[in-house]
CSV table of C-alpha atoms in Angstrom, one decimal:
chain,number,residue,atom,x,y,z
A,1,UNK,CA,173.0,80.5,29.6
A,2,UNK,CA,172.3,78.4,26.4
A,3,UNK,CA,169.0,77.9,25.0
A,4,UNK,CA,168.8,74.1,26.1
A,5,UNK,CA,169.9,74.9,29.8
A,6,UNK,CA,167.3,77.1,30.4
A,7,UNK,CA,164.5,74.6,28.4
A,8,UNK,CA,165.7,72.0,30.9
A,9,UNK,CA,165.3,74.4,34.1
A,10,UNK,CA,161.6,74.9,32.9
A,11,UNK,CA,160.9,71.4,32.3
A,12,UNK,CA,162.2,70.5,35.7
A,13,UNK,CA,160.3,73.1,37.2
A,14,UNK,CA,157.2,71.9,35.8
A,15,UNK,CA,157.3,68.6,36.9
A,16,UNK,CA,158.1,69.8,40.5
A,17,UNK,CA,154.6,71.8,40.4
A,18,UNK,CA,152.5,69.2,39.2
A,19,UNK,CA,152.2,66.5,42.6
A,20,UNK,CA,151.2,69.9,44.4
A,21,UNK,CA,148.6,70.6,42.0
A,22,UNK,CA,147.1,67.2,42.4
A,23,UNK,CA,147.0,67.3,46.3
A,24,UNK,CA,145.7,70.8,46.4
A,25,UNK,CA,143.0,69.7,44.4
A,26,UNK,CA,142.2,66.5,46.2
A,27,UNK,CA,141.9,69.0,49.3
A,28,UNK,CA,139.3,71.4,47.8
A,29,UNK,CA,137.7,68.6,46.6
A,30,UNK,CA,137.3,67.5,50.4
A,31,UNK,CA,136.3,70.8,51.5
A,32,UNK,CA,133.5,70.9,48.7
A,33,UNK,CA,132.0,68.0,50.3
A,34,UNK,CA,132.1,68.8,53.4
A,35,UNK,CA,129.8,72.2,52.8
A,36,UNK,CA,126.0,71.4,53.4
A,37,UNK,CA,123.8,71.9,50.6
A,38,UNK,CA,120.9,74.5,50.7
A,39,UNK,CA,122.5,75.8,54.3
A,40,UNK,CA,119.4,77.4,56.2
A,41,UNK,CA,119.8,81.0,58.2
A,42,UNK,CA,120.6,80.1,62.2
A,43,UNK,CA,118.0,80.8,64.4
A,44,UNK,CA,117.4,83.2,66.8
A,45,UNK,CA,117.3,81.9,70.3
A,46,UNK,CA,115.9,84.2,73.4
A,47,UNK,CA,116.6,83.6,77.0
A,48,UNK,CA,113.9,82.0,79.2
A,49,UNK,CA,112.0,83.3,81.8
A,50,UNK,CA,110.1,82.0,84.7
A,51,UNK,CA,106.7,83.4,84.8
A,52,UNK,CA,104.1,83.1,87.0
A,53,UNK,CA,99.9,84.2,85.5
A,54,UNK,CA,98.7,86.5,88.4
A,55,UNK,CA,94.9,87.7,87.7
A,56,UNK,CA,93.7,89.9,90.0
A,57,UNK,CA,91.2,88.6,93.2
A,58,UNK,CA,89.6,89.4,96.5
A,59,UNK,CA,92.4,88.8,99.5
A,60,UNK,CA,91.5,89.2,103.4
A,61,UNK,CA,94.3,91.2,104.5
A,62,UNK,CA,96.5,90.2,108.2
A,63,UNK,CA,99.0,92.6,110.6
A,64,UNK,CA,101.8,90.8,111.7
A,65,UNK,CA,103.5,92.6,115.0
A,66,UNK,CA,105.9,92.0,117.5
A,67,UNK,CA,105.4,92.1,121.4
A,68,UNK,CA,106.4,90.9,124.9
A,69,UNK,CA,103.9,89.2,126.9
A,70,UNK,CA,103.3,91.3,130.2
A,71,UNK,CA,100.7,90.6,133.2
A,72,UNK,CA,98.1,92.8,133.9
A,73,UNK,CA,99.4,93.8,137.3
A,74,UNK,CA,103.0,93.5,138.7
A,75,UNK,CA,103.4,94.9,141.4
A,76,UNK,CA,106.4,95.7,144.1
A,77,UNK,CA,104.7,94.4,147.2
A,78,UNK,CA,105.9,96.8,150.6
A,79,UNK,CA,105.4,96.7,153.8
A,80,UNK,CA,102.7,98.6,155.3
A,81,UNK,CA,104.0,98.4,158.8
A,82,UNK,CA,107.8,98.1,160.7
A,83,UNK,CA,108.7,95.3,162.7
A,84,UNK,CA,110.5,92.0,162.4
A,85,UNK,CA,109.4,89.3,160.4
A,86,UNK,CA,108.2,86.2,162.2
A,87,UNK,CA,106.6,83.9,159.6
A,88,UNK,CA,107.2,83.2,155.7
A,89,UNK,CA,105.0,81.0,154.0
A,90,UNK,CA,106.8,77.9,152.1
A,91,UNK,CA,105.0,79.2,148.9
A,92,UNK,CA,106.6,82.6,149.4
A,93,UNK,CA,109.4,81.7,147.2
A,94,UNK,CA,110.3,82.9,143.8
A,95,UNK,CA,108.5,80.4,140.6
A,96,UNK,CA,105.6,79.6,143.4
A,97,UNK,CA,102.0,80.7,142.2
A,98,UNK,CA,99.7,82.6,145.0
A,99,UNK,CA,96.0,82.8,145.2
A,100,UNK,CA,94.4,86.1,146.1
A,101,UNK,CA,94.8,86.9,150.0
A,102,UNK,CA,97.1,84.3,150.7
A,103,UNK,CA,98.9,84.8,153.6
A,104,UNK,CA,102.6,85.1,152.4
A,105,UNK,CA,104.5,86.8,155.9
A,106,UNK,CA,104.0,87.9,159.2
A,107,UNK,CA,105.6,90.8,161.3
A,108,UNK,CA,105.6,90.8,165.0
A,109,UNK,CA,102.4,92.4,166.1
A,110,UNK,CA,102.8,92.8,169.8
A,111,UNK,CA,103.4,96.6,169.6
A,112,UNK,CA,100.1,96.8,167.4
A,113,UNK,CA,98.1,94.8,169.7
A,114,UNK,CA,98.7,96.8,172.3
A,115,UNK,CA,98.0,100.2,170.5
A,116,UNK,CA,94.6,98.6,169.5
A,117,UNK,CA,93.8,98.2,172.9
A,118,UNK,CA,94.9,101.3,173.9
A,119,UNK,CA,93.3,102.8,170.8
A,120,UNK,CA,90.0,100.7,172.6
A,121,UNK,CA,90.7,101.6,176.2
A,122,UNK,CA,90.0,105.8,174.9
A,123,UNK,CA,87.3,105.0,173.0
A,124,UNK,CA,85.5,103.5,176.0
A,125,UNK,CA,86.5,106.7,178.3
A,126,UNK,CA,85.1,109.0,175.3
A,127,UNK,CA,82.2,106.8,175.2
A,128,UNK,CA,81.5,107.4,179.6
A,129,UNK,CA,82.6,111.0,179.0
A,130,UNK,CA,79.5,111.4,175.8
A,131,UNK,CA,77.0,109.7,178.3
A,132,UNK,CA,77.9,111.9,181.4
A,133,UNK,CA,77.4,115.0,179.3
A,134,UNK,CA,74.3,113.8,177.6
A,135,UNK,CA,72.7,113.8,181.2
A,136,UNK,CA,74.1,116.8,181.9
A,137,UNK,CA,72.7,118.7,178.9
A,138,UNK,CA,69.4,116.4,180.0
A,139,UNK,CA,69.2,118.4,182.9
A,140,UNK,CA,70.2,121.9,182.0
A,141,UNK,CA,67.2,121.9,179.5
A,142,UNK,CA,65.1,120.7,182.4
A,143,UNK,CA,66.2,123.4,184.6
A,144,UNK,CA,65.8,125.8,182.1
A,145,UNK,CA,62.4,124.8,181.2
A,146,UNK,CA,61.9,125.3,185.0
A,147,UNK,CA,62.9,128.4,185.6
A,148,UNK,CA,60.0,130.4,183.8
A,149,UNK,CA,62.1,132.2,181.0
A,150,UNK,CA,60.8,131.7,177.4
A,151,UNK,CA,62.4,131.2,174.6
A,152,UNK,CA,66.2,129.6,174.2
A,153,UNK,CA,68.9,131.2,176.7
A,154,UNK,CA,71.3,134.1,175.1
A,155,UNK,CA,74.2,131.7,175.8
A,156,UNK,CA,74.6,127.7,174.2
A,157,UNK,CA,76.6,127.3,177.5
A,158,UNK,CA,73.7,127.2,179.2
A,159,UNK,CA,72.7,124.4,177.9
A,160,UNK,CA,75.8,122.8,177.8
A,161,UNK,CA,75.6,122.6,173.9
A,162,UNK,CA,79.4,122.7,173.3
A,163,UNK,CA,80.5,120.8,176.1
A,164,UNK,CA,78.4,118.1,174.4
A,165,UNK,CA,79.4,118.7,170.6
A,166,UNK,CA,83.1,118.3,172.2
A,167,UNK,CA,81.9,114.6,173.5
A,168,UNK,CA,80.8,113.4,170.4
A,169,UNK,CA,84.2,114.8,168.8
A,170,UNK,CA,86.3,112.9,171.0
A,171,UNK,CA,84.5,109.5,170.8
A,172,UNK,CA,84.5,109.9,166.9
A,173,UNK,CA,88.5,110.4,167.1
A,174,UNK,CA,88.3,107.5,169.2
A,175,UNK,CA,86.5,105.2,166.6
A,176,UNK,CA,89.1,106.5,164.1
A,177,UNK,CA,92.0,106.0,166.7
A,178,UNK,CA,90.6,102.1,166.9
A,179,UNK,CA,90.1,101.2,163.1
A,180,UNK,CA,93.9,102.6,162.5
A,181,UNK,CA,95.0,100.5,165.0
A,182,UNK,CA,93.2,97.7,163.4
A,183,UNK,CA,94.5,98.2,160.0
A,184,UNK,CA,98.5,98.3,161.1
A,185,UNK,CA,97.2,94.9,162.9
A,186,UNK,CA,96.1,93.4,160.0
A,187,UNK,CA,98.8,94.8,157.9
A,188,UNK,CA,101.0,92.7,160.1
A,189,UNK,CA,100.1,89.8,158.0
A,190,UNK,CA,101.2,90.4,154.6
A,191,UNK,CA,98.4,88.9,151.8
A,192,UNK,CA,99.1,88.5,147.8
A,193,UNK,CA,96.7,91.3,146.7
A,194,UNK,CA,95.3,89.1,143.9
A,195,UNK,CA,96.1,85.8,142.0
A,196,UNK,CA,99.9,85.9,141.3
A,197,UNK,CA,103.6,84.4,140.8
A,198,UNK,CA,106.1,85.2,142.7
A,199,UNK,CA,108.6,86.9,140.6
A,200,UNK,CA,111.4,87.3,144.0
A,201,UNK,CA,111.2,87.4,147.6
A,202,UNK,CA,113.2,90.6,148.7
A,203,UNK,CA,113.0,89.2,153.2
A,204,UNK,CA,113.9,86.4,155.0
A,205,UNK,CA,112.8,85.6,158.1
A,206,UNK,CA,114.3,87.5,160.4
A,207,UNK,CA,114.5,90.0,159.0
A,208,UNK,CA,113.3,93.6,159.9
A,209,UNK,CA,111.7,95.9,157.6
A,210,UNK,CA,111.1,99.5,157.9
A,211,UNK,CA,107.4,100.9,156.4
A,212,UNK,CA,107.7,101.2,152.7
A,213,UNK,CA,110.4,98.4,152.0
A,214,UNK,CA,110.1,96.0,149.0
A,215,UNK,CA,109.1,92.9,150.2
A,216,UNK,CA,108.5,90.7,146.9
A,217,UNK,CA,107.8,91.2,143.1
A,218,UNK,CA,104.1,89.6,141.8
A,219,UNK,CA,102.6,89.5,138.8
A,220,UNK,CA,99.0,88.4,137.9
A,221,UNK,CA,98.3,85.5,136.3
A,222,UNK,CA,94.9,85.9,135.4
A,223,UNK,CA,95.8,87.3,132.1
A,224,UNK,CA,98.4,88.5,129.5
A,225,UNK,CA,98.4,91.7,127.8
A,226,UNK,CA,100.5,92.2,124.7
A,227,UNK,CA,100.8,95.7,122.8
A,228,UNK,CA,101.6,95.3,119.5
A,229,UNK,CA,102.7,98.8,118.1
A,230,UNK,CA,101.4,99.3,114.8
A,231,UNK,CA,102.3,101.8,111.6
A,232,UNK,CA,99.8,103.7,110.1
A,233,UNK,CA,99.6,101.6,106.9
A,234,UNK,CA,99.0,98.9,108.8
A,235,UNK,CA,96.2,100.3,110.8
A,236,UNK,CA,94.4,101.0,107.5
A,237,UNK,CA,94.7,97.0,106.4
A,238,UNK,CA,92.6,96.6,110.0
A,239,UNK,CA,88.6,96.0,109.8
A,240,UNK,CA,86.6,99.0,111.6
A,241,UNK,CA,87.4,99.1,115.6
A,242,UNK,CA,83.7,98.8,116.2
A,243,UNK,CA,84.3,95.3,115.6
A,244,UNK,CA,85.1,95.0,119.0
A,245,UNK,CA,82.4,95.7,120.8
A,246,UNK,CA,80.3,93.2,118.3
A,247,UNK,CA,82.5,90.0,118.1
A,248,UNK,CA,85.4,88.5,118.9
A,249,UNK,CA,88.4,89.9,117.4
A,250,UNK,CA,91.2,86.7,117.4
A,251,UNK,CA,95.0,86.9,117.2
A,252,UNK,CA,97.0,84.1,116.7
A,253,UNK,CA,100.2,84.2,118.9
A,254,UNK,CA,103.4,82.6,118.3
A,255,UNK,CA,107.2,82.3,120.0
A,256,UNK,CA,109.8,83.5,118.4
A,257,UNK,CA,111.7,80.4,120.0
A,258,UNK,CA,109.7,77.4,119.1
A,259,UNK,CA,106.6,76.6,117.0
A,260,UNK,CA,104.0,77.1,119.9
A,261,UNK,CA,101.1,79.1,119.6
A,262,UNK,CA,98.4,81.0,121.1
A,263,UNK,CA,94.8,82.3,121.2
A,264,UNK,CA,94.2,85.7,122.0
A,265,UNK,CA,91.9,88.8,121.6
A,266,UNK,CA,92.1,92.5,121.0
A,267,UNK,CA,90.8,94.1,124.1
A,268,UNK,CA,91.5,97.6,123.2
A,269,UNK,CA,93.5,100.0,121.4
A,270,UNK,CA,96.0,103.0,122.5
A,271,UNK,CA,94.4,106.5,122.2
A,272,UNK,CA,97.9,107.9,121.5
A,273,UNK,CA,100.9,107.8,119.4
A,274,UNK,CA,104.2,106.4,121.5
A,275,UNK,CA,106.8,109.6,121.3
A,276,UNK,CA,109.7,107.6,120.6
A,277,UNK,CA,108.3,105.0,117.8
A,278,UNK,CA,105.7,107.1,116.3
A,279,UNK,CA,103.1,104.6,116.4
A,280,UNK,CA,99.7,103.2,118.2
A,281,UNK,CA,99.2,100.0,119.7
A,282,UNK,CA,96.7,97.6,119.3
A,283,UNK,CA,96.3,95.6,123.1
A,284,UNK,CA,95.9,91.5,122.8
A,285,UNK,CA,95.5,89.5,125.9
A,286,UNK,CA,95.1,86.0,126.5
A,287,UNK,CA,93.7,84.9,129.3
A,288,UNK,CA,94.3,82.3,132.2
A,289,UNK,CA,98.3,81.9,130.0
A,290,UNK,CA,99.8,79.3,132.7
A,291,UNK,CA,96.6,77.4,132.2
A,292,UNK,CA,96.9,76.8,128.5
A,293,UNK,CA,98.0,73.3,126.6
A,294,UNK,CA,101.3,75.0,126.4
A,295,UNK,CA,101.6,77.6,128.8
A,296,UNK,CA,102.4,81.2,128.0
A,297,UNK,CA,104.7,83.0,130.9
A,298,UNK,CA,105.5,86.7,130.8
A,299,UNK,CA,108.1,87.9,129.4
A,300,UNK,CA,107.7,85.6,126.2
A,301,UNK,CA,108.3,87.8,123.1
A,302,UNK,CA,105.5,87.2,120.5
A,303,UNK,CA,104.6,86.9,116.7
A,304,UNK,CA,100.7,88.5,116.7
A,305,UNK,CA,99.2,88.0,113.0
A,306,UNK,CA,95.6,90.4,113.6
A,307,UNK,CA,92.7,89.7,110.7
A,308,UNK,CA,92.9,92.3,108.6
A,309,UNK,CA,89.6,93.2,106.4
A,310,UNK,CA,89.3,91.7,102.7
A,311,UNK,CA,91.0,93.6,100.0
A,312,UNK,CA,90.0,93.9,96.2
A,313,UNK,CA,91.2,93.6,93.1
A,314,UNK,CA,95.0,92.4,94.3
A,315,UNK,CA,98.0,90.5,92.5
A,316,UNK,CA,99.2,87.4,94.4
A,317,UNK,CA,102.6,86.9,93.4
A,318,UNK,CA,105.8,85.3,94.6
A,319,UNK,CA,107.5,87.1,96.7
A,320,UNK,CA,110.8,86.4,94.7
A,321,UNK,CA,109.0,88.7,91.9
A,322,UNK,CA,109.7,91.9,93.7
A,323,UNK,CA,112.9,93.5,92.5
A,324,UNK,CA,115.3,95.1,94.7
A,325,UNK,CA,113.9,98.2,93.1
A,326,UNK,CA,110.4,97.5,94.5
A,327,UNK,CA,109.1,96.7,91.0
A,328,UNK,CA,108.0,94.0,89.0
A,329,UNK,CA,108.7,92.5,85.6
A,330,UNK,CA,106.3,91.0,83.2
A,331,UNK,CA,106.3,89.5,80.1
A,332,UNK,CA,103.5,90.8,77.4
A,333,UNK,CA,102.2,88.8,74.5
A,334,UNK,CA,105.0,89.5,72.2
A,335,UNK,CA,107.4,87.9,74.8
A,336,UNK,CA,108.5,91.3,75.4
A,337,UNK,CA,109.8,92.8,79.0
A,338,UNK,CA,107.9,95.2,80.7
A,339,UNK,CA,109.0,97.0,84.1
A,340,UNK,CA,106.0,98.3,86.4
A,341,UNK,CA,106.1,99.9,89.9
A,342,UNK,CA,105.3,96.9,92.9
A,343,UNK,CA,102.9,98.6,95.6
A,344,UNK,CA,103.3,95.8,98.2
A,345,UNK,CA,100.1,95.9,100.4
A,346,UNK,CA,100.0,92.9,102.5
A,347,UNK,CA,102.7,89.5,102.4
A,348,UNK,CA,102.3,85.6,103.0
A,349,UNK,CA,105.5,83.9,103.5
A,350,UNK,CA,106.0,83.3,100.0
A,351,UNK,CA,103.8,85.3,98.6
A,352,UNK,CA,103.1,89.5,98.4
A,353,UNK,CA,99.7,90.7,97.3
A,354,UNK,CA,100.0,93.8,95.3
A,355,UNK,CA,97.9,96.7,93.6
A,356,UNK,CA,98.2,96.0,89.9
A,357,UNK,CA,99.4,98.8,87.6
A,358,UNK,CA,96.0,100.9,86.3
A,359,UNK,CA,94.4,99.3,83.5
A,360,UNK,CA,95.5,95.7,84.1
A,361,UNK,CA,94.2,93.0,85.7
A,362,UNK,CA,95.9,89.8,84.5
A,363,UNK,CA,99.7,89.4,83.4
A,364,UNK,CA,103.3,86.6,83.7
A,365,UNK,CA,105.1,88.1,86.1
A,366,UNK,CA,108.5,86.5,85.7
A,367,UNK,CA,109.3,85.1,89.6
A,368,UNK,CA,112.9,85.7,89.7
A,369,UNK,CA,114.0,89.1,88.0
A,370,UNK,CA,117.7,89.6,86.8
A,371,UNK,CA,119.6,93.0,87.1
A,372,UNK,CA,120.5,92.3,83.5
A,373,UNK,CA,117.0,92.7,82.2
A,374,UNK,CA,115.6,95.8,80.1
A,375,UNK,CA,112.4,96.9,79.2
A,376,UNK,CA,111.3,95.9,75.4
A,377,UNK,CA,114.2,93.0,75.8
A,378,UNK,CA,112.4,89.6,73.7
A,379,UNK,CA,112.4,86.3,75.8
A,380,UNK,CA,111.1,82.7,75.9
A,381,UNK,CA,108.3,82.9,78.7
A,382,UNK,CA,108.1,79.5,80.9
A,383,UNK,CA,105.3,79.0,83.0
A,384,UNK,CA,106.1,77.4,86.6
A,385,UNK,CA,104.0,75.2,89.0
A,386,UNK,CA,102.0,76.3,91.4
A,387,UNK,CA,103.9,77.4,94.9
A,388,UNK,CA,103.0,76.0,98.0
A,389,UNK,CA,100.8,78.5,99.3
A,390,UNK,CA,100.0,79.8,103.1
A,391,UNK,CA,96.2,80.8,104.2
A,392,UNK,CA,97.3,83.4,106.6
A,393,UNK,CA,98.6,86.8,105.3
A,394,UNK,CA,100.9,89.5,107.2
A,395,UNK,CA,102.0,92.8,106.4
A,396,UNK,CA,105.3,93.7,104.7
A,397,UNK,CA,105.4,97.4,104.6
């Protein structure tokens, strides 16, 4: 290759290069201006918490239990006598309320009529046969007082002293003969034994019942009892038993089916520990139940919330706060994590009152803790409004 050719391959070369040189630099020059001046570090941004400012305060304590609303008495009623039943009352029927002694059947009493007047007919000849020996005794001590001997005779037949000791024997199995008699008469007429409902009627009329059948089913309806079993944490949240022989002790009742509610009182406690729950009862009752502005019928199962006494220095917070680990998480003043242990005394709906940790007594909880979180993690604390809050307490042990 001459000297010229390769001058002209250069040249061309050259002039090829130099419309790339100018866009590249038109595109740098872009860029440059594009680049913000003094540029600034980013900043650092933490996640947010909810937190809610407990401080700890004085909180009266409630037991919440479950029960099932029983009478006081139910009874299987029987019959006390056989025989054929002649009579039913037409409030002797299942749902129908009884007052005490009301006549509810009748069996035939002919047989037992006539075994009280037998049972009367031996009385009277035990009665003659007392009499004719009372003379007779009458006149052996007369005779004997006649006859010149002193003292008492060596014999008590003599005096006819067990002829008449058998007298008075036989009229007193008499009386007791008649006032049997009696009794299977008036057990011919079956009576409630005290205020009740009939629960089911077991005869019809007609029928014929042997001594010892089931006739009907009563309860009482004087009054409920309800036995709430209780642990033995909760029976430490409960004021001292001798409460109740100094004041009322109230329960609020309530179904487990609809939003009614109930009045009732502790009338005593269990002295022993049920074998198969391992716990005590506390007894409720409410009395005159079918009376009340919305009547309460056995059977019913039953929320009890029991006053508890007042508890001090405690941490009302939400119950969202507690972690599935049973702990709780605050934030510190350096918007720093902590984990602490939750000991869950009492609960309100939405809230659980807790034993702070030792040494504190005011703290953010955050309300809704994340599995994600660690202790020492840095976050953006957010206080949240106040939640609706609920006067009564229960247990959540």
């Amino acid at each position: 290759m001459n000297k010229t050719l390769k001058t002209l391959i250069i040249t061309a070369l050259v002039l090829a290069m130099i419309p790339l040189a100018i866009t590249y630099n038109k595109f740098a020059s872009a860029n440059r201006n594009l680049v913000p001046k003094n540029t600034k570090p980013a900043k650092v941004v933490y996640p947010e918490v909810g937190v809610w400012s407990v401080e700890a305060d004085n909180y009266q304590a409630s037991v919440t239990g479950f029960g099932e609303a029983q009478s006081k008495f139910q009874l299987t009623l029987v019959a006390e006598v056989s025989g054929k039943i002649i009579q039913l009352s037409d409030q002797f029927a299942s749902g129908f309320s009884v007052e005490n002694q009301a006549l509810l059947a009748k069996v035939d009493a002919t047989n037992y009529q006539q075994a009280l007047a037998t049972a009367k007919v031996n009385l009277a000849e035990a009665k003659l046969v007392l009499l004719e020996e009372e003379n007779q005794v009458a006149q052996a001590k007369l005779e004997w007082g006649q006859s010149g001997f002193e003292g008492t005779p060596d014999s008590a037949l003599v005096l006819r002293e067990p002829y008449l000791i058998a007298a008075q024997t036989k009229v007193e199995q008499a009386i007791s003969q008649v006032q049997v008699a009696q009794q299977d008469l008036e057990k011919t007429q079956v009576r409630a034994p005290f205020d009740a409902i009939i629960v089911n009627r077991n005869v019809q009329l007609g029928s014929y019942v042997q001594q010892g059948a089931e006739i009907a089913t009563l309860y009482s309806k004087d009054k409920l009892e309800i036995a709430i079993p209780l642990s033995a944490n909760e029976w430490r949240l409960l004021p001292n038993l001798e409460s109740l022989n100094t004041k009322p002790w109230l329960v609020t009742l309530s179904s487990q089916e609809n939003n009614q509610q109930w009045q009732a009182r502790v009338e005593r406690t269990t002295s022993h520990i049920d074998t198969s729950s391992r716990q005590r009862s506390i007894i409720v009752v409410v009395d005159n139940p079918l009376n009340q502005p919305q009547p309460l019928y056995p059977g019913t199962f039953v929320k009890a919330k029991i006053e508890g006494k007042t508890l001090t220095g405690l941490w009302k917070v939400p119950a969202s706060a507690i972690s599935q680990n049973n702990t709780l998480w605050l934030v510190d003043n350096k918007q720093v994590l902590k984990e602490v242990p939750a000991k869950v005394l009492f609960s309100a709906n939405q809230f659980s009152y807790v034993q702070p940790p030792e040494g504190e007594t005011s703290a953010d909880v955050v309300i809704r803790p994340l599995n994600t979180y660690l202790v020492g993690m840095r976050v953006t604390a957010i206080k949240e409004g106040a939640i609706k809050d609920d006067a009564s307490a229960e247990t959540a042990l």
